[in-house]
XYZ file of C-alpha atoms in Angstrom:
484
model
C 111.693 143.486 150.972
C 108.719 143.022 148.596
C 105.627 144.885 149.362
C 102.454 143.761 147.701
C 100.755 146.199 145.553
C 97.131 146.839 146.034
C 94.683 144.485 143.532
C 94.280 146.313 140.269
C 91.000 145.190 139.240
C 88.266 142.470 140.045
C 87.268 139.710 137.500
C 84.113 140.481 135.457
C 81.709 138.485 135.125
C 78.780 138.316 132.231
C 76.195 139.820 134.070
C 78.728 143.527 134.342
C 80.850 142.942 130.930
C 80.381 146.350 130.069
C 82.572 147.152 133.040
C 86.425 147.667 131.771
C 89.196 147.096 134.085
C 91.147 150.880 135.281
C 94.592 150.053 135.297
C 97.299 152.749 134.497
C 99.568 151.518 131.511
C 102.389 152.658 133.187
C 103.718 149.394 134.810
C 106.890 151.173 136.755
C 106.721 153.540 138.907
C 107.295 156.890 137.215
C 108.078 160.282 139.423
C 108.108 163.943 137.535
C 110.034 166.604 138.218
C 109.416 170.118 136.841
C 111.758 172.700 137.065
C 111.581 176.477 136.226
C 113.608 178.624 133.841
C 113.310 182.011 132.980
C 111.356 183.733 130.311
C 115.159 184.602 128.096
C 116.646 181.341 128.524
C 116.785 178.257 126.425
C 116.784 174.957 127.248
C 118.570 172.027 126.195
C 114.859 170.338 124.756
C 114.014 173.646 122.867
C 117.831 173.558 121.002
C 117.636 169.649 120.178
C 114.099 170.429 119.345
C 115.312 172.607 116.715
C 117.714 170.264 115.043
C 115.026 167.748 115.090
C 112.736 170.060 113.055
C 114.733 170.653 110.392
C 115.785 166.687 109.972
C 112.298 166.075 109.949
C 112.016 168.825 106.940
C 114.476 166.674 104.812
C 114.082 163.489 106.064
C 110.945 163.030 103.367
C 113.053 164.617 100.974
C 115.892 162.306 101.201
C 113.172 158.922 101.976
C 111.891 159.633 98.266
C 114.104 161.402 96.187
C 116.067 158.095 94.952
C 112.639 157.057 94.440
C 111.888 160.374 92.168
C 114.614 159.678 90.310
C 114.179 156.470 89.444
C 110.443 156.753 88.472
C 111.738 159.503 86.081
C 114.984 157.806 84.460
C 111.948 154.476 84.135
C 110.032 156.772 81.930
C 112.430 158.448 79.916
C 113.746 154.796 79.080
C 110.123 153.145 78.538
C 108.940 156.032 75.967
C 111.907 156.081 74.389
C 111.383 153.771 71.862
C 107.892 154.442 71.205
C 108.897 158.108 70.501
C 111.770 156.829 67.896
C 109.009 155.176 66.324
C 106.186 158.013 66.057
C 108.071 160.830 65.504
C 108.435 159.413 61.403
C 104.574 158.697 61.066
C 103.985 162.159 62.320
C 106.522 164.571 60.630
C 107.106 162.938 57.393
C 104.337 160.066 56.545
C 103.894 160.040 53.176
C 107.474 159.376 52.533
C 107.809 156.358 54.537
C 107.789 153.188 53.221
C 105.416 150.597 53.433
C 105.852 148.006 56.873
C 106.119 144.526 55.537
C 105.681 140.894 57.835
C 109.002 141.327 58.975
C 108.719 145.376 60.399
C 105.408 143.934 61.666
C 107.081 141.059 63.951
C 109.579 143.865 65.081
C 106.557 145.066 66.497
C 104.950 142.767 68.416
C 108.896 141.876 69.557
C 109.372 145.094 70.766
C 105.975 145.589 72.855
C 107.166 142.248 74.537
C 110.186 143.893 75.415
C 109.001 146.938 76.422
C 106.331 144.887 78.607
C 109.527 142.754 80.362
C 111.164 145.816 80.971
C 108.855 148.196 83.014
C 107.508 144.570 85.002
C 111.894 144.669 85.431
C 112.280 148.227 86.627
C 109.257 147.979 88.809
C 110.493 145.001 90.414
C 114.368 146.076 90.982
C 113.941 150.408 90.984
C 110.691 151.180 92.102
C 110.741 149.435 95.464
C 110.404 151.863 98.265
C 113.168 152.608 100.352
C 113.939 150.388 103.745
C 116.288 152.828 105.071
C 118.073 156.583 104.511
C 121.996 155.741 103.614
C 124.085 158.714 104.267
C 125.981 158.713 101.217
C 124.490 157.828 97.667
C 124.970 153.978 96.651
C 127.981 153.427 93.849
C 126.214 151.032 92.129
C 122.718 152.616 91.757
C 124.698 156.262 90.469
C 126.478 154.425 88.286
C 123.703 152.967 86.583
C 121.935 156.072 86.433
C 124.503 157.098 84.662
C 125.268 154.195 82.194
C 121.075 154.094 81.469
C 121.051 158.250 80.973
C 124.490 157.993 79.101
C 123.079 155.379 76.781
C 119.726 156.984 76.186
C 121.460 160.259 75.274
C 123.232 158.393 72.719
C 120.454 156.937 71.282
C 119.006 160.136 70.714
C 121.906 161.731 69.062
C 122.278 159.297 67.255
C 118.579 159.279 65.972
C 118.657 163.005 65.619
C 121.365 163.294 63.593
C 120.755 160.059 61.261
C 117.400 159.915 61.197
C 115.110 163.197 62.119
C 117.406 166.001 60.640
C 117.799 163.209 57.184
C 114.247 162.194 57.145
C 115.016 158.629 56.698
C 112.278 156.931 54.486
C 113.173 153.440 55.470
C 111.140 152.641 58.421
C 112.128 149.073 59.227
C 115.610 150.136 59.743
C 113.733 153.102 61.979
C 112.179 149.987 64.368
C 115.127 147.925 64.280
C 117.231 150.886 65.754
C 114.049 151.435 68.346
C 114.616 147.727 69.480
C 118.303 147.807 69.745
C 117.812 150.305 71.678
C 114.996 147.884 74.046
C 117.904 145.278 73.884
C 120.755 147.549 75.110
C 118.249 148.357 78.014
C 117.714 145.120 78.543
C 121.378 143.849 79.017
C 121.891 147.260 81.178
C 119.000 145.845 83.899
C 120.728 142.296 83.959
C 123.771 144.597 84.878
C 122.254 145.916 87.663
C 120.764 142.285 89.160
C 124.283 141.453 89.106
C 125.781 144.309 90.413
C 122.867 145.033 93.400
C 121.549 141.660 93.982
C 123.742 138.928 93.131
C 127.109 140.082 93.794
C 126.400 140.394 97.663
C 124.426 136.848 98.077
C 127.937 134.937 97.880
C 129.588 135.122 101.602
C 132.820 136.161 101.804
C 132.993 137.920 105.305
C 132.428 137.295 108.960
C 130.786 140.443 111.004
C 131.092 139.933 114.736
C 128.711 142.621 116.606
C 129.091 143.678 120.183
C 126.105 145.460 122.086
C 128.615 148.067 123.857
C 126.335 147.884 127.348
C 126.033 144.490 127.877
C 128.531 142.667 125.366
C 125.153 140.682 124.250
C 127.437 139.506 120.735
C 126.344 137.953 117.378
C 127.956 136.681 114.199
C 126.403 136.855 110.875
C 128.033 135.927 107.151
C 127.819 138.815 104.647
C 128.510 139.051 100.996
C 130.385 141.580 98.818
C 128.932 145.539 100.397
C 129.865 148.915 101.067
C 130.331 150.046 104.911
C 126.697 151.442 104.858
C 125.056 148.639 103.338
C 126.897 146.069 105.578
C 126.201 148.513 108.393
C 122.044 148.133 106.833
C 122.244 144.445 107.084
C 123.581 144.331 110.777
C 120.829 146.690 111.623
C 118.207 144.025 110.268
C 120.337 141.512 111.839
C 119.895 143.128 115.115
C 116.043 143.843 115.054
C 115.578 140.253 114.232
C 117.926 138.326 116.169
C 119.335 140.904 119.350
C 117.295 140.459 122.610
C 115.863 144.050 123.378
C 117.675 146.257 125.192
C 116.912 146.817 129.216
C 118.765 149.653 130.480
C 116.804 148.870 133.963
C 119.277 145.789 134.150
C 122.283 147.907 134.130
C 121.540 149.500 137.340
C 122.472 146.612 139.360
C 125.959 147.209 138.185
C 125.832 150.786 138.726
C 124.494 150.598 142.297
C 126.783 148.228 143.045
C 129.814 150.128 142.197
C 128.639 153.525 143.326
C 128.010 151.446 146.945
C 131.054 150.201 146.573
C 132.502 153.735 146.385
C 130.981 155.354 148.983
C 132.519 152.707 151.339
C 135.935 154.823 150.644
C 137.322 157.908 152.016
C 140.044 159.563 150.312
C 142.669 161.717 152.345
C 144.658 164.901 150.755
C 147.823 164.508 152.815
C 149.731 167.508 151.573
C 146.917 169.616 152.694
C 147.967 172.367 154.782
C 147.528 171.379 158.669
C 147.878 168.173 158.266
C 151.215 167.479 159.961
C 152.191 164.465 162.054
C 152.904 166.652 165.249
C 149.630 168.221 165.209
C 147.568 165.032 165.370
C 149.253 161.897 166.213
C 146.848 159.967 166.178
C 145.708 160.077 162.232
C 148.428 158.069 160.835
C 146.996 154.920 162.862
C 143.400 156.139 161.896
C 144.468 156.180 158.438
C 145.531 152.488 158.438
C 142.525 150.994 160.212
C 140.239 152.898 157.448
C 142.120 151.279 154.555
C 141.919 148.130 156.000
C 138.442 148.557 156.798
C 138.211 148.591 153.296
C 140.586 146.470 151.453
C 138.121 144.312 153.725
C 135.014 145.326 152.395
C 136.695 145.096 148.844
C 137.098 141.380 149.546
C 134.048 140.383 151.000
C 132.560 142.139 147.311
C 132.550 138.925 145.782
C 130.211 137.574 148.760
C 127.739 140.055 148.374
C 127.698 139.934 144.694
C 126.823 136.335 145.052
C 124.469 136.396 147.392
C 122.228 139.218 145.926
C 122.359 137.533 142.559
C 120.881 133.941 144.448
C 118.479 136.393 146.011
C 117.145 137.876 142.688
C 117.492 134.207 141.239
C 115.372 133.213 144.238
C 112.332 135.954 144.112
C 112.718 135.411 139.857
C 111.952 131.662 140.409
C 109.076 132.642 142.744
C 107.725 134.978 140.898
C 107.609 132.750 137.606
C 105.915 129.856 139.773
C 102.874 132.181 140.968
C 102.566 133.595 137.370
C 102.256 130.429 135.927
C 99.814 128.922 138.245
C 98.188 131.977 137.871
C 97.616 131.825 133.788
C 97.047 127.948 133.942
C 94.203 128.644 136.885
C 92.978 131.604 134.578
C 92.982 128.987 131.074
C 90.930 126.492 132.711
C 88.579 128.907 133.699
C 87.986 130.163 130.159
C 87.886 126.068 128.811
C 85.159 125.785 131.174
C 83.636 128.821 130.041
C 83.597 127.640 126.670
C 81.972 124.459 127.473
C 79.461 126.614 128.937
C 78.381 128.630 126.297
C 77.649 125.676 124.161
C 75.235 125.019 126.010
C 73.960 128.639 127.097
C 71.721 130.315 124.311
C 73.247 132.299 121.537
C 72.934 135.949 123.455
C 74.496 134.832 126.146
C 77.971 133.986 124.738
C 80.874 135.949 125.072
C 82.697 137.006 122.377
C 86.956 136.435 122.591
C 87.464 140.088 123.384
C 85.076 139.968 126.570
C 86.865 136.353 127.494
C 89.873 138.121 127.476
C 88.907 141.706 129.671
C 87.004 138.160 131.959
C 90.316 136.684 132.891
C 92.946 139.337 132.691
C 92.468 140.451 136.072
C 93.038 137.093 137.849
C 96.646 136.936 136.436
C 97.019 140.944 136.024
C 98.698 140.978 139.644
C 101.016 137.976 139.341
C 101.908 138.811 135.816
C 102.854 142.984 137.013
C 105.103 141.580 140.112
C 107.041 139.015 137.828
C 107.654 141.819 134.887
C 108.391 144.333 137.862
C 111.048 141.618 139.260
C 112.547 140.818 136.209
C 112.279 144.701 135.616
C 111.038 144.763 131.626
C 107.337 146.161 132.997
C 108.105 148.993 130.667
C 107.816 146.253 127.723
C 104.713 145.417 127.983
C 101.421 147.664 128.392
C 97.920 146.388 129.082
C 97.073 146.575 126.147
C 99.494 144.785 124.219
C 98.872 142.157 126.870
C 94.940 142.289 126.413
C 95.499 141.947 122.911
C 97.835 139.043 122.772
C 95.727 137.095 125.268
C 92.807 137.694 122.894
C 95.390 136.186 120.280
C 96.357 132.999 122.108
C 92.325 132.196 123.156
C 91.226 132.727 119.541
C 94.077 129.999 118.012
C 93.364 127.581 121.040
C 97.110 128.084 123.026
C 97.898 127.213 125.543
C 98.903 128.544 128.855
C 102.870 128.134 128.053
C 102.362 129.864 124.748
C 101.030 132.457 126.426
C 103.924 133.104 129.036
C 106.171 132.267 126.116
C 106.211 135.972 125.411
C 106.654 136.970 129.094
C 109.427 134.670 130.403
C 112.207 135.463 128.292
C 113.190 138.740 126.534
C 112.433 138.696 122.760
C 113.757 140.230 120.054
C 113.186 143.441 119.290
C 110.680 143.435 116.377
C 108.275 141.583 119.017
C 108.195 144.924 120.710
C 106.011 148.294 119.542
C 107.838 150.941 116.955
C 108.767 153.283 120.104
C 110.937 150.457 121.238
C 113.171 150.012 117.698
C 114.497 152.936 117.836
C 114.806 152.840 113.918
C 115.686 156.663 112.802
C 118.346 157.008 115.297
C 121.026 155.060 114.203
C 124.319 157.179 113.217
C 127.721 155.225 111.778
C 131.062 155.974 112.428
C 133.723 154.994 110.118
C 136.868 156.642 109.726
C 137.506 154.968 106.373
C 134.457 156.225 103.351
C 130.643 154.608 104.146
C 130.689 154.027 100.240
C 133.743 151.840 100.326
C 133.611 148.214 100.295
C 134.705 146.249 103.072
C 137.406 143.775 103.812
C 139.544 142.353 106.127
C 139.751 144.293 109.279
C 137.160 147.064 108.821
C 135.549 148.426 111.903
C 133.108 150.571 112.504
C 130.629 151.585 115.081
C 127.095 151.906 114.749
C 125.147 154.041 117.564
C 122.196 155.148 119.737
C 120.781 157.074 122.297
C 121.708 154.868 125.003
C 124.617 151.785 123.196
C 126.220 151.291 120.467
C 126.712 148.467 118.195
C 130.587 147.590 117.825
C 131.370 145.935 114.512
C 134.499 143.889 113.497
C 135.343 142.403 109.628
C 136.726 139.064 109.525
C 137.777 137.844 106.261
C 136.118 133.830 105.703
C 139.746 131.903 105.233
C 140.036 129.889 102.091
C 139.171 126.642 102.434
C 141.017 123.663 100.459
C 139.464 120.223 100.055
C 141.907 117.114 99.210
C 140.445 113.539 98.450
C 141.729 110.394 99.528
C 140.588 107.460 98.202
C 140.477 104.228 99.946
C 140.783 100.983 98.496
C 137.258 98.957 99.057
C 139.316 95.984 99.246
C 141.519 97.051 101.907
C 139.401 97.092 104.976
C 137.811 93.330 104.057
C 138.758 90.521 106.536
C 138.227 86.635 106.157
C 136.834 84.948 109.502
C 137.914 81.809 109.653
C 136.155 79.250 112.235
C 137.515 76.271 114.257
C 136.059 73.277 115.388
C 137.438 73.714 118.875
C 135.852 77.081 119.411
C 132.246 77.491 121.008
C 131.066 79.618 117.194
């Protein structure tokens, strides 16, 4: 039975606009229990607490040490080249020969280059990190190591031919400077192809399963390793999943647990009870298990009847709400009207307008989110806030509701809701192995996980036929007889 909660607040009106609306943010109703442990013991919050400390220690570590790294091996290869070309004009100048036209173009070519290549690195490197992998990508160490494997050789090269031999010739000393630019150059291409292009071309199907309510959604993914697919779902999931409401689980769960307590189990090899000692349990026995292989029929019935119910009260609820917004809307239209006319300090402001009318639909708007039970969704705030929204771009009343009547996804919600540093994969093959046909793994949370299947895209072969144009051409030929 639905009991009607006590009004929350009282509309304001210009005259009191200073007057703010008390309302609890809490929209369910919350109970607390404290219990007491001794002064030697530890709890369960204080251990977990622990292990949280020390992942939030590294967790900054690990966010920006790629990052680090990356900023570093960018400098080492950007000064490169401008060392190999000062080091000459400072230890041995007046042996070096004179730059002609030609030296001086190398110049300006190489500044170019140089110029291309840190606006490069800063665009493909120096990106901050959207997520902590667990393992170190291939790609990106390997890289590393080609650029840091090719700079070394540059330099022993240069130290070797050139410092320890004093080389006087200092247009060969800037054309081995911008080899060195070009080999950098074709290294970064390398890595577009290798980070950004080889994954854009779809070669896989990815078929997620929410484990608690089977909510499932297929995506196409490129070329990746286990923990970058397992990235991509993740964005998949905060863009596309409907958020997830464990309050609509415990339907189910009272349902079954009623279901169980309608059954009484019997140990009949229990001492005492023997068949001479009470006669009369044997036929007991029988009517109780028919009792409730009756019961287990009639489930069905009351599974459909309390789902029309909810169905029922949903519907009503939804009608009242959206009388109640539309009622609330044409209030503020006429209010707007209003202040046109009404002198310049005595207009409210959108913010005001929005604390005005909030009460009038505050009720209607708490007993449908407390029906469809996603209260805990929404605060007053958020609400007050994207009212204020729709009433400064001119919405209307179904925009408004828009973010009410269904469940979004999950980026519509605030941070505490995404959930977004407690993700953990399980894979039994390696996280830095590419995928293929088959590959499962699970992704999970605190309270469901995220069941992933790999479905290879089949190949697809295309044949032509070609049709004749004169094939499907017809002659009509007319009568005198007939009516045409």
């Amino acid at each position: 039975m639905d009991t009607e909660p006590t009004p929350l607040a009282t509309p304001i009106t210009p005259a009191a606009r200073e007057i703010k609306p008390t309302w609890d943010d809490n929209w369910g109703e919350t109970t607390t229990a404290v219990t007491g442990t001794s002064e030697l013991s530890v709890s369960q919050e204080e251990v977990v607490g622990l292990g949280k400390e020390i992942q939030d220690r590294t967790q900054g570590f690990r966010r920006y040490l790629p990052l680090a790294v990356g900023l570093c091996v960018g400098l080492l290869v950007l000064a490169t080249p401008l060392v190999f070309l000062l080091l000459p004009a400072v230890m041995w100048p007046d042996r070096l020969q004179a730059c002609g036209a030609a030296c001086e173009g190398l110049f300006l070519s190489i500044s170019f280059k140089l110029l291309i290549l840190l606006v490069a690195v800063w665009a493909l490197f120096l990106r901050p990190g959207r997520a902590s992998l667990p393992r170190v990508c291939v790609y990106r160490a390997f890289l590393t190591t080609l650029t840091l494997l090719l700079t070394m050789s540059y330099w022993l090269f240069y130290g070797v031919r050139i410092l320890d031999a004093q080389d006087e010739d200092y247009h060969g000393i800037v054309q081995f400077a911008v080899s060195l630019v070009d080999s950098q150059l074709f290294v970064h291409y390398l890595a577009v192809v290798l980070l950004e292009l080889r994954q854009l071309r779809p070669c896989y199907s990815v078929c997620v399963i929410r484990s608690t309510d089977g909510e499932t959604r297929h995506y196409n993914i490129g070329q990746l390793s286990i923990q970058r697919a397992a990235l991509s779902i993740l964005e998949y999931y905060y863009r596309d999943f409907p958020l997830h409401n464990p309050a609509l689980l415990s339907a189910s769960k009272h349902r079954a647990a009623k279901h169980l307590a309608g059954l009484k189990v019997y140990n009949v090899d229990a001492p005492g009870n023997t068949a001479g000692a009470q006669p009369g349990n044997g036929n007991q026995s029988r009517a109780m298990v028919s009792a409730a292989a009756k019961r287990k029929d009639s489930a069905h019935n009351e599974l459909y009847y309390e789902e029309a119910d909810y169905e029922r009260r949903v519907r009503k609820r939804r009608a009242r709400l959206v009388v109640a917004v539309e009622e609330a809307f044409t209030h503020v239209r006429r209010m707007k009207k209003e202040d046109e006319r009404a002198s310049p300090s005595d207009i409210m402001d959108v913010r005001e307008a929005a604390l005005a009318i909030f009460p009038s639909m505050a009720r209607a708007l708490q007993k449908y989110l407390r029906t469809t039970r996603r209260q805990h969704c929404h605060s007053m705030e958020s609400i007050q806030k994207h009212l204020a929204f729709c009433l400064v771009n001119n919405m209307s009343p179904k925009a408004f509701l828009e973010a009410y009547l269904a469940p979004g996804p999950t980026l519509q919600y605030g941070p505490e809701r995404w959930m977004a540093d407690q993700w953990t994969l399980v894979s039994e093959a390696s996280v830095t192995s590419g995928i293929k046909e088959g590959t499962e793994f699970l992704l999970r949370c605190l309270d469901f996980s995220l069941a992933v299947t790999i479905k290879g895209i089949p190949y697809i072969r295309l044949t032509e036929e070609y049709i004749d144009p004169k094939s499907h051409k017809f002659i009509l030929l007319l009568q005198s007889e007939t009516s045409v």
